[in-house]
PDB file of C-alpha atoms in Angstrom:
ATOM      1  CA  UNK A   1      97.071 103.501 104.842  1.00 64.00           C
ATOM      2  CA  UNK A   2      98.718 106.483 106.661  1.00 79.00           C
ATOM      3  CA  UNK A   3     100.689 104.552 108.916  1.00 87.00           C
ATOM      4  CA  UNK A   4     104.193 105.757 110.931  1.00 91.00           C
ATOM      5  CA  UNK A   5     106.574 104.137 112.292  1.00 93.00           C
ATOM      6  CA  UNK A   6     109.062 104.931 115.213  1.00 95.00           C
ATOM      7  CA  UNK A   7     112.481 102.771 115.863  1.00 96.00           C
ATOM      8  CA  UNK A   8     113.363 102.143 118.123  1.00 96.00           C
ATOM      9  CA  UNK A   9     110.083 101.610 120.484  1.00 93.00           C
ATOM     10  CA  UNK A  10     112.138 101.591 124.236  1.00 95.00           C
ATOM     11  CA  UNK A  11     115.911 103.025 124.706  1.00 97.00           C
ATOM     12  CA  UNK A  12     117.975 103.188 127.535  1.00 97.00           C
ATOM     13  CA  UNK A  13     121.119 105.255 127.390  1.00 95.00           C
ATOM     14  CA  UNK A  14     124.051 106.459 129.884  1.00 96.00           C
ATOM     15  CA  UNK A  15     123.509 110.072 130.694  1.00 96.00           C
ATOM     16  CA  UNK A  16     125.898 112.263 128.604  1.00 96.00           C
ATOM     17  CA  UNK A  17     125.398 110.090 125.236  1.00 96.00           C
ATOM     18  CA  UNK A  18     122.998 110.828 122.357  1.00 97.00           C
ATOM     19  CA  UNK A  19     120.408 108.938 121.327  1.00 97.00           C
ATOM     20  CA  UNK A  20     118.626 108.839 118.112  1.00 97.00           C
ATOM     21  CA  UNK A  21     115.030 108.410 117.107  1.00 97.00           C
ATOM     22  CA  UNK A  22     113.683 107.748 113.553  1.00 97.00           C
ATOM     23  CA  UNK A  23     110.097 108.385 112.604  1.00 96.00           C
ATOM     24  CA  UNK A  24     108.757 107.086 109.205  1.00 95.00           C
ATOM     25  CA  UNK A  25     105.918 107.554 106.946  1.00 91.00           C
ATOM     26  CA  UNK A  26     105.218 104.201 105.359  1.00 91.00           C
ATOM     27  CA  UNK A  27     102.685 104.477 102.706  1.00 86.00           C
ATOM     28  CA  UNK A  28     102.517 108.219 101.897  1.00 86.00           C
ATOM     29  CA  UNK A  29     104.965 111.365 101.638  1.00 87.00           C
ATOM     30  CA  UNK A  30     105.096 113.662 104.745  1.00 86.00           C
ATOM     31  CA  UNK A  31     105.517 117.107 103.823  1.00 83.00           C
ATOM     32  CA  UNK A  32     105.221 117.787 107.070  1.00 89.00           C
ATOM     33  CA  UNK A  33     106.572 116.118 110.449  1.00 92.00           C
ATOM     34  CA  UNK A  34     105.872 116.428 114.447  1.00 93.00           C
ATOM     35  CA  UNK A  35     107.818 116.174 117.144  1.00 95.00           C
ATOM     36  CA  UNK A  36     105.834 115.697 120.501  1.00 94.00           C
ATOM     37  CA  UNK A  37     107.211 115.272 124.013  1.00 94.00           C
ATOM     38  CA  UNK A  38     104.668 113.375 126.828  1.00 88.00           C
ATOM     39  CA  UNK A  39     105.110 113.515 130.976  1.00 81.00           C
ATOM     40  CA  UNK A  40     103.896 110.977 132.671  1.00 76.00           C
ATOM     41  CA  UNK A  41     100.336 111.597 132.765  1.00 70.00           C
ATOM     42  CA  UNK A  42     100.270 114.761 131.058  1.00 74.00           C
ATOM     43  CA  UNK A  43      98.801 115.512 127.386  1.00 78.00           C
ATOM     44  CA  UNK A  44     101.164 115.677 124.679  1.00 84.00           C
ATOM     45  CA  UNK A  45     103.678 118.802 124.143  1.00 88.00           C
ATOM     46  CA  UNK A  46     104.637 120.142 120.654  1.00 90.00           C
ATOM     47  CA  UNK A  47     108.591 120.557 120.584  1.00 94.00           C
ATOM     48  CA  UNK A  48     109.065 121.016 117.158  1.00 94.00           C
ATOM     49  CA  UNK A  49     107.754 121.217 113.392  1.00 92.00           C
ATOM     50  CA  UNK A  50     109.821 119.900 110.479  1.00 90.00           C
ATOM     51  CA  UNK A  51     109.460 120.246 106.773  1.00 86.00           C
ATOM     52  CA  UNK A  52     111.387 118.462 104.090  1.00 82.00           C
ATOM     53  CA  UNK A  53     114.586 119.884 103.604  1.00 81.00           C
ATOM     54  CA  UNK A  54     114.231 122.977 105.665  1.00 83.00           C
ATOM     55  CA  UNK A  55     115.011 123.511 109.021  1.00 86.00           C
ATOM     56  CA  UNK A  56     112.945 122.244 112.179  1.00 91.00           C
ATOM     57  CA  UNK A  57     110.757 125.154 113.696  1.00 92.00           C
ATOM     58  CA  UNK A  58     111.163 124.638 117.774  1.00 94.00           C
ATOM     59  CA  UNK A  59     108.562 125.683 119.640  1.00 92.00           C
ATOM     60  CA  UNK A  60     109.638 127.891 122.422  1.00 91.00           C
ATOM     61  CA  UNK A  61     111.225 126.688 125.876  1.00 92.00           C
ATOM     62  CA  UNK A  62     112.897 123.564 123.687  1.00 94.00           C
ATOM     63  CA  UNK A  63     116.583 123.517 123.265  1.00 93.00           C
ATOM     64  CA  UNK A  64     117.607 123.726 119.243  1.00 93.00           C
ATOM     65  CA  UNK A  65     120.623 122.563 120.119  1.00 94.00           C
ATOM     66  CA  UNK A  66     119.601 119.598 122.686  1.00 95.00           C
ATOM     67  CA  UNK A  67     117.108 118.519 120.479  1.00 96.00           C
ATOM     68  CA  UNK A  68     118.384 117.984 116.581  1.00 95.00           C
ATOM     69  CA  UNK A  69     115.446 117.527 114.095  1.00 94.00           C
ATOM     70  CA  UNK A  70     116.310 116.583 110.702  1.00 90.00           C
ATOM     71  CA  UNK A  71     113.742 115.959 107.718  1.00 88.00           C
ATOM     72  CA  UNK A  72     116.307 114.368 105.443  1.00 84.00           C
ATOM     73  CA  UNK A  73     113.304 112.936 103.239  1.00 89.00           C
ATOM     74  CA  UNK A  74     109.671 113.171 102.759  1.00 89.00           C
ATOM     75  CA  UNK A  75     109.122 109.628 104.694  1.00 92.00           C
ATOM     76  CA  UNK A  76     111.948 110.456 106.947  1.00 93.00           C
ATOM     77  CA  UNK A  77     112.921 112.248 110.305  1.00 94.00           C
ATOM     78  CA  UNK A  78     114.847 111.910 112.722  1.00 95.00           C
ATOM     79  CA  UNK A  79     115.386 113.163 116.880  1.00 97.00           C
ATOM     80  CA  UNK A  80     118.380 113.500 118.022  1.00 97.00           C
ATOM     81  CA  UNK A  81     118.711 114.101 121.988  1.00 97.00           C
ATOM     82  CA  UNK A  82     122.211 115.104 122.256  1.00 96.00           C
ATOM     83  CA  UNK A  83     124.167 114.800 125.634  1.00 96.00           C
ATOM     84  CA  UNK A  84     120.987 113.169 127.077  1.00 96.00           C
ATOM     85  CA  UNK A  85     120.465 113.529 130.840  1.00 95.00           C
ATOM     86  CA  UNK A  86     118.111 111.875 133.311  1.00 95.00           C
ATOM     87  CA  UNK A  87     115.652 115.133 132.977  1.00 94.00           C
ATOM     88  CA  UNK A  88     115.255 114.082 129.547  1.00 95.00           C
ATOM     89  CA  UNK A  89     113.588 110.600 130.081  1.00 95.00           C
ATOM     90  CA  UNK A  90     109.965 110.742 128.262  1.00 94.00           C
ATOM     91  CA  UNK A  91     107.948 109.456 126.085  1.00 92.00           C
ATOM     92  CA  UNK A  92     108.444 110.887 122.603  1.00 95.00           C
ATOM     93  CA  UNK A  93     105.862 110.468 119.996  1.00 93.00           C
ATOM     94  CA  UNK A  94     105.920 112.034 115.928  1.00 94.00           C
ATOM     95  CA  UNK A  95     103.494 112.722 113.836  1.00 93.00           C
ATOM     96  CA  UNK A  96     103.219 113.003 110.263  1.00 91.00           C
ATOM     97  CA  UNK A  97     100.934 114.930 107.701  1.00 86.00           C
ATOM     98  CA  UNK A  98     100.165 113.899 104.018  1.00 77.00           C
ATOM     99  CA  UNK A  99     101.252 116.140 101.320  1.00 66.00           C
ATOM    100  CA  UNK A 100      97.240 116.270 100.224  1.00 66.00           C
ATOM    101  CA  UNK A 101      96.929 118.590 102.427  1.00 56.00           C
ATOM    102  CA  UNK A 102      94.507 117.172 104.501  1.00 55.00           C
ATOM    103  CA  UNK A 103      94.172 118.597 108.066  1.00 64.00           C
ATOM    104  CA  UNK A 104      95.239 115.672 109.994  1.00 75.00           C
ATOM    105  CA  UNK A 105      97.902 114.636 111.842  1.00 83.00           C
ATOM    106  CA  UNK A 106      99.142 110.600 111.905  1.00 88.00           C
ATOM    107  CA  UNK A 107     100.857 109.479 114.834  1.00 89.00           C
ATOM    108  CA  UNK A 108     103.729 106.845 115.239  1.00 92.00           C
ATOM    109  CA  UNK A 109     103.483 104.414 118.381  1.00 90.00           C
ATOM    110  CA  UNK A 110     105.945 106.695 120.505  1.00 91.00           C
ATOM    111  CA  UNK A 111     109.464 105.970 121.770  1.00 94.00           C
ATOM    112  CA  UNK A 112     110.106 105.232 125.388  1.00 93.00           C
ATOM    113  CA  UNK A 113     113.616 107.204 126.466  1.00 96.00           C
ATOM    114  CA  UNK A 114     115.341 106.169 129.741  1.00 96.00           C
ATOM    115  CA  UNK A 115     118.351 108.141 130.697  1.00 96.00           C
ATOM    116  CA  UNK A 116     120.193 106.337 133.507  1.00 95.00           C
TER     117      UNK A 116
ATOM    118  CA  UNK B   1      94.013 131.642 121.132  1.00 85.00           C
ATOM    119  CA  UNK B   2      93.630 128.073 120.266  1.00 88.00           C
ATOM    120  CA  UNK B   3      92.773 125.589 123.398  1.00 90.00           C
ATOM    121  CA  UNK B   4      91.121 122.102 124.431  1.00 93.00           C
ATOM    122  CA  UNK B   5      89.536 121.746 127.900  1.00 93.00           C
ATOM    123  CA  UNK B   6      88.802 118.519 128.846  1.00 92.00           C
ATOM    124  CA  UNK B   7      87.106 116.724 132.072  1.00 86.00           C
ATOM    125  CA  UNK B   8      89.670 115.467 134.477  1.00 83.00           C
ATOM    126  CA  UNK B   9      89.767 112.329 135.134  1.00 84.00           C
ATOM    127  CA  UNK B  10      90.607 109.596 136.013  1.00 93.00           C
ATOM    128  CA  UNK B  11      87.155 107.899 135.031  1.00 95.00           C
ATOM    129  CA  UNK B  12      86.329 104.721 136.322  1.00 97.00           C
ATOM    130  CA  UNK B  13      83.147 102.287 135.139  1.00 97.00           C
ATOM    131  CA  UNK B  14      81.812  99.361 135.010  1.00 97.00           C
ATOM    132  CA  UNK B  15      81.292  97.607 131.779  1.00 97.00           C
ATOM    133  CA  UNK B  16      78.189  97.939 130.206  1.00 97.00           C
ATOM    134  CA  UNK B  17      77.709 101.766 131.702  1.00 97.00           C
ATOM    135  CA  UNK B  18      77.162 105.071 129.300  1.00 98.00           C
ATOM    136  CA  UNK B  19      80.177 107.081 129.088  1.00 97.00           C
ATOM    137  CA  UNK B  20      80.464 110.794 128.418  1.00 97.00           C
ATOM    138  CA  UNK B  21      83.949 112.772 128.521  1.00 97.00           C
ATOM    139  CA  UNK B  22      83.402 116.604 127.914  1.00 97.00           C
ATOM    140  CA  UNK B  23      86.062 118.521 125.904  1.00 97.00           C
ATOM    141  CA  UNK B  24      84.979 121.992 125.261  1.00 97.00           C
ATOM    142  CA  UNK B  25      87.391 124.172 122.485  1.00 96.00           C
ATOM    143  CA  UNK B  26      88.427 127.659 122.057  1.00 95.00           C
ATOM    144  CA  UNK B  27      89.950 128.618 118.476  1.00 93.00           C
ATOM    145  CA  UNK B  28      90.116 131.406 116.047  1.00 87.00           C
ATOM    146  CA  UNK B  29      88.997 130.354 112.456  1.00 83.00           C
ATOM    147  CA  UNK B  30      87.444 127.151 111.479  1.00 85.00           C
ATOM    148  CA  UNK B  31      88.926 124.316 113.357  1.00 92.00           C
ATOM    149  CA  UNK B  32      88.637 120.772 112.956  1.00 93.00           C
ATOM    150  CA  UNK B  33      87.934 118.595 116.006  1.00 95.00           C
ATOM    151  CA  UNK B  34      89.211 114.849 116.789  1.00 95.00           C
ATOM    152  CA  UNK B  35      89.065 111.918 119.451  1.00 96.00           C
ATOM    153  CA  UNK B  36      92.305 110.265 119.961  1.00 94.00           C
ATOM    154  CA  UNK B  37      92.935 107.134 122.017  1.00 94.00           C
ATOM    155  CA  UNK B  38      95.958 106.425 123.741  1.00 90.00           C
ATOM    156  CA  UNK B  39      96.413 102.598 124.928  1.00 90.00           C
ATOM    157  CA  UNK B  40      99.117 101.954 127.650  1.00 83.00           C
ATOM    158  CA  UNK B  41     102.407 102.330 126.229  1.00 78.00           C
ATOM    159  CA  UNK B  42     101.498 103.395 123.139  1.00 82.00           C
ATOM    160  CA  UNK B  43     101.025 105.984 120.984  1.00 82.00           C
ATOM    161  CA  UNK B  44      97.852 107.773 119.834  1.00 86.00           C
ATOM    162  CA  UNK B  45      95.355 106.616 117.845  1.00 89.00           C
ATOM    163  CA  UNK B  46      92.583 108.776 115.866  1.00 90.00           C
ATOM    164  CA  UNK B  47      89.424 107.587 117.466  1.00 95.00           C
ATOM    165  CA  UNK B  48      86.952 109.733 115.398  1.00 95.00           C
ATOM    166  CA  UNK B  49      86.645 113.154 113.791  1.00 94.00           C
ATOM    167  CA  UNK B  50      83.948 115.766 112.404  1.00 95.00           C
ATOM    168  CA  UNK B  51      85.718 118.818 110.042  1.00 92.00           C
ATOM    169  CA  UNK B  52      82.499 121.503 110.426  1.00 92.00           C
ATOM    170  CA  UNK B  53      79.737 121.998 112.585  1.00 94.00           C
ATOM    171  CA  UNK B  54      76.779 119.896 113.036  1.00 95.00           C
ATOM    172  CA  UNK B  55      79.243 116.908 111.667  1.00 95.00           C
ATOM    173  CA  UNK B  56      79.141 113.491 113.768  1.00 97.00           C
ATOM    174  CA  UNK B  57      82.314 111.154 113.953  1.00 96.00           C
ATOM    175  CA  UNK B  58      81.401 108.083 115.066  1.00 97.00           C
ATOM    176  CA  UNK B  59      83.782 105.014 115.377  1.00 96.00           C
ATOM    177  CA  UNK B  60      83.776 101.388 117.515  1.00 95.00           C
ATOM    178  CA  UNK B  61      80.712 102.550 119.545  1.00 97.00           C
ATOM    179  CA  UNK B  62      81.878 105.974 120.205  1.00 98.00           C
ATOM    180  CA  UNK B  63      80.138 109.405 118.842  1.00 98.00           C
ATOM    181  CA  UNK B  64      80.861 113.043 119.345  1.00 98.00           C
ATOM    182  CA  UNK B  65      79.399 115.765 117.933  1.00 98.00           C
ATOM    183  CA  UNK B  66      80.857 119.038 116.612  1.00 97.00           C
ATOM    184  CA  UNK B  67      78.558 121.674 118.336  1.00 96.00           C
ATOM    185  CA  UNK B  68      79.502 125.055 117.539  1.00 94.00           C
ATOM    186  CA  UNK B  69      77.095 127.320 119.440  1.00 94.00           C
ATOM    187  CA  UNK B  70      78.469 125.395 122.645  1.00 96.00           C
ATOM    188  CA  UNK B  71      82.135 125.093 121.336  1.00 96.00           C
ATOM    189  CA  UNK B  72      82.092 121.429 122.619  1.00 97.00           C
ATOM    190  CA  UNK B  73      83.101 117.748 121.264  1.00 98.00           C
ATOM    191  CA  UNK B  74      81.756 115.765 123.699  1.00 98.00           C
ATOM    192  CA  UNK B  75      82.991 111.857 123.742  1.00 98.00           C
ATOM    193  CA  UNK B  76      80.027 109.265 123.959  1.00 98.00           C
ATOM    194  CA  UNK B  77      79.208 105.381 124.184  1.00 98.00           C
ATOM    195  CA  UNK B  78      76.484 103.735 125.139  1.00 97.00           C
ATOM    196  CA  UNK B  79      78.056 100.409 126.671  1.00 96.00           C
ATOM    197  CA  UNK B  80      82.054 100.576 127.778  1.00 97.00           C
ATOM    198  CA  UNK B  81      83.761  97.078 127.492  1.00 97.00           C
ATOM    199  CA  UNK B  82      86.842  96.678 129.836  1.00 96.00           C
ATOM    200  CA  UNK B  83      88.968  96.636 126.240  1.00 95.00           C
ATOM    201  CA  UNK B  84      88.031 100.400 125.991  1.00 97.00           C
ATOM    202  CA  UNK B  85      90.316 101.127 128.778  1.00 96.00           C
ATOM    203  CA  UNK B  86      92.636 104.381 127.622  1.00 95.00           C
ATOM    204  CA  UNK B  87      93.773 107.529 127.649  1.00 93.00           C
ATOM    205  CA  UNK B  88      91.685 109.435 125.822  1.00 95.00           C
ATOM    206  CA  UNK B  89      92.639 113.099 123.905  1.00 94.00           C
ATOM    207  CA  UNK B  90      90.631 115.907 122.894  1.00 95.00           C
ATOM    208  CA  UNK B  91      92.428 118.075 120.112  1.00 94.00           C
ATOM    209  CA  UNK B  92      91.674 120.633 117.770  1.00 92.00           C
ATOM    210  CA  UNK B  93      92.856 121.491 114.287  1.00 89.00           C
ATOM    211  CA  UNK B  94      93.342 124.786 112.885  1.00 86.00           C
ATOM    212  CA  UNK B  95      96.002 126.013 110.236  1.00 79.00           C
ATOM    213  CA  UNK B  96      97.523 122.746 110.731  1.00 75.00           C
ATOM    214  CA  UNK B  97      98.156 123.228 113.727  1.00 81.00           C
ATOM    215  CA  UNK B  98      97.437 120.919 116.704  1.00 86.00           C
ATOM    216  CA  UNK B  99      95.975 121.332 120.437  1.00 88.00           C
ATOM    217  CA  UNK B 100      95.673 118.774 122.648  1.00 90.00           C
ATOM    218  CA  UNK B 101      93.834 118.317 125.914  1.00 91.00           C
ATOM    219  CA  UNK B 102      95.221 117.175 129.031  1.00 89.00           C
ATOM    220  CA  UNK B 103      93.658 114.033 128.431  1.00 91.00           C
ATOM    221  CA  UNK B 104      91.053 111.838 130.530  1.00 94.00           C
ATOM    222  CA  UNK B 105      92.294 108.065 131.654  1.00 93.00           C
ATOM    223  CA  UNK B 106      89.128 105.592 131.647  1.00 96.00           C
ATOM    224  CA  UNK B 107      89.251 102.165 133.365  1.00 96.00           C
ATOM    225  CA  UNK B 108      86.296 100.005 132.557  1.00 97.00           C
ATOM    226  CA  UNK B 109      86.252  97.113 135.341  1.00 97.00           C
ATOM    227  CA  UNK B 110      84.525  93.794 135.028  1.00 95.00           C
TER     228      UNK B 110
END
């Protein structure tokens, strides 16, 4: 149980379009959703927090308006990197937590973004 | 605040060898403490967890133990296999909130 799923796995997008990345809960209701960012070598960095049907909580330094979060259901929520330039190529992972409110996080297999 | 320190790596063995990768914590409140593993091009994978102190997680070989009076989660195994070659990530848990170390890359050779 608990899995997540991100689609798609690898994109690669002119600069200047928008690209959007779906994360899923597949066997359980995420109250809660994670956005993560990951550098090359680097540990993972928190962009954002969504909850069902509220708006995303950014964390600071991260562009509201570059990066759109919605959680349009409680297995359901989406990244949108709007305008996307080459700066923006990464590795972007989400995470999801149960609404049993266990203190865990689960994490979907990540989404490789290449802005040419 | 809230933080994970964990050894730099990279970390190269041989199979068979013992492995140990620190990861010492800072938090307020009662956090809970996790191994992730990270395989290339992939995302994260709980490895193990303990919620309090004095807890053990223990998972595919590896152990760690939540040790309060040090503030440290130490990763363990007593024989690496090359398959156990990762990216490994210390994090803590606290108000739901997650904090992740820098993470340590291991390469187990033949």
């Amino acid at each position: 149980g608990a899995v997540v799923s991100q689609h798609p796995s690898r994109v690669i997008c002119k600069s200047g379009t928008s690209v959007k990345i779906e994360c899923r809960s597949l066997d359980f209701q995420a109250t809660t959703m994670f956005w993560y960012r990951q550098f090359p070598k680097k540990s993972l960095m928190l962009m954002a927090t969504s909850n069902e049907g509220s708006k995303a909580t950014y964390e600071q330094g991260v562009e509201k308006d570059k990066f759109l979060i919605n959680h349009a259901s409680l297995t359901l929520s989406t990244l949108t990197v709007t305008s996307a330039h080459p700066e923006d190529s990464s590795f972007y992972i989400c995470s999801a937590q149960t609404d049993r409110g266990y203190n865990e996080q689960f994490f979907g297999p990540g989404t490789r973004l290449t802005v040419l | 605040g809230n933080s994970v320190t964990q050894m730099e790596g990279p970390v190269t063995l041989s199979e068979e060898a013992f492995l140990t990768i620190n990861c010492t914590y800072t938090a307020t409140g009662y956090p809970s403490l996790f191994w992730y593993v990270q395989y290339p091009g992939e995302g994260l994978q709980l490895l193990l967890k303990a919620t309090k102190a004095d807890d053990k997680g223990s998972n595919k070989g590896f152990e760690a133990t939540y040790r309060k009076e040090t503030t440290s989660f130490h990763l363990e195994k007593g024989s690496v296999q090359v398959s156990d070659s990762a990216v490994y990530f210390c994090a803590l848990s606290v108000l739901n909130q997650f904090y992740f170390g820098t993470g340590t890359s291991l390469t187990v050779i033949p």
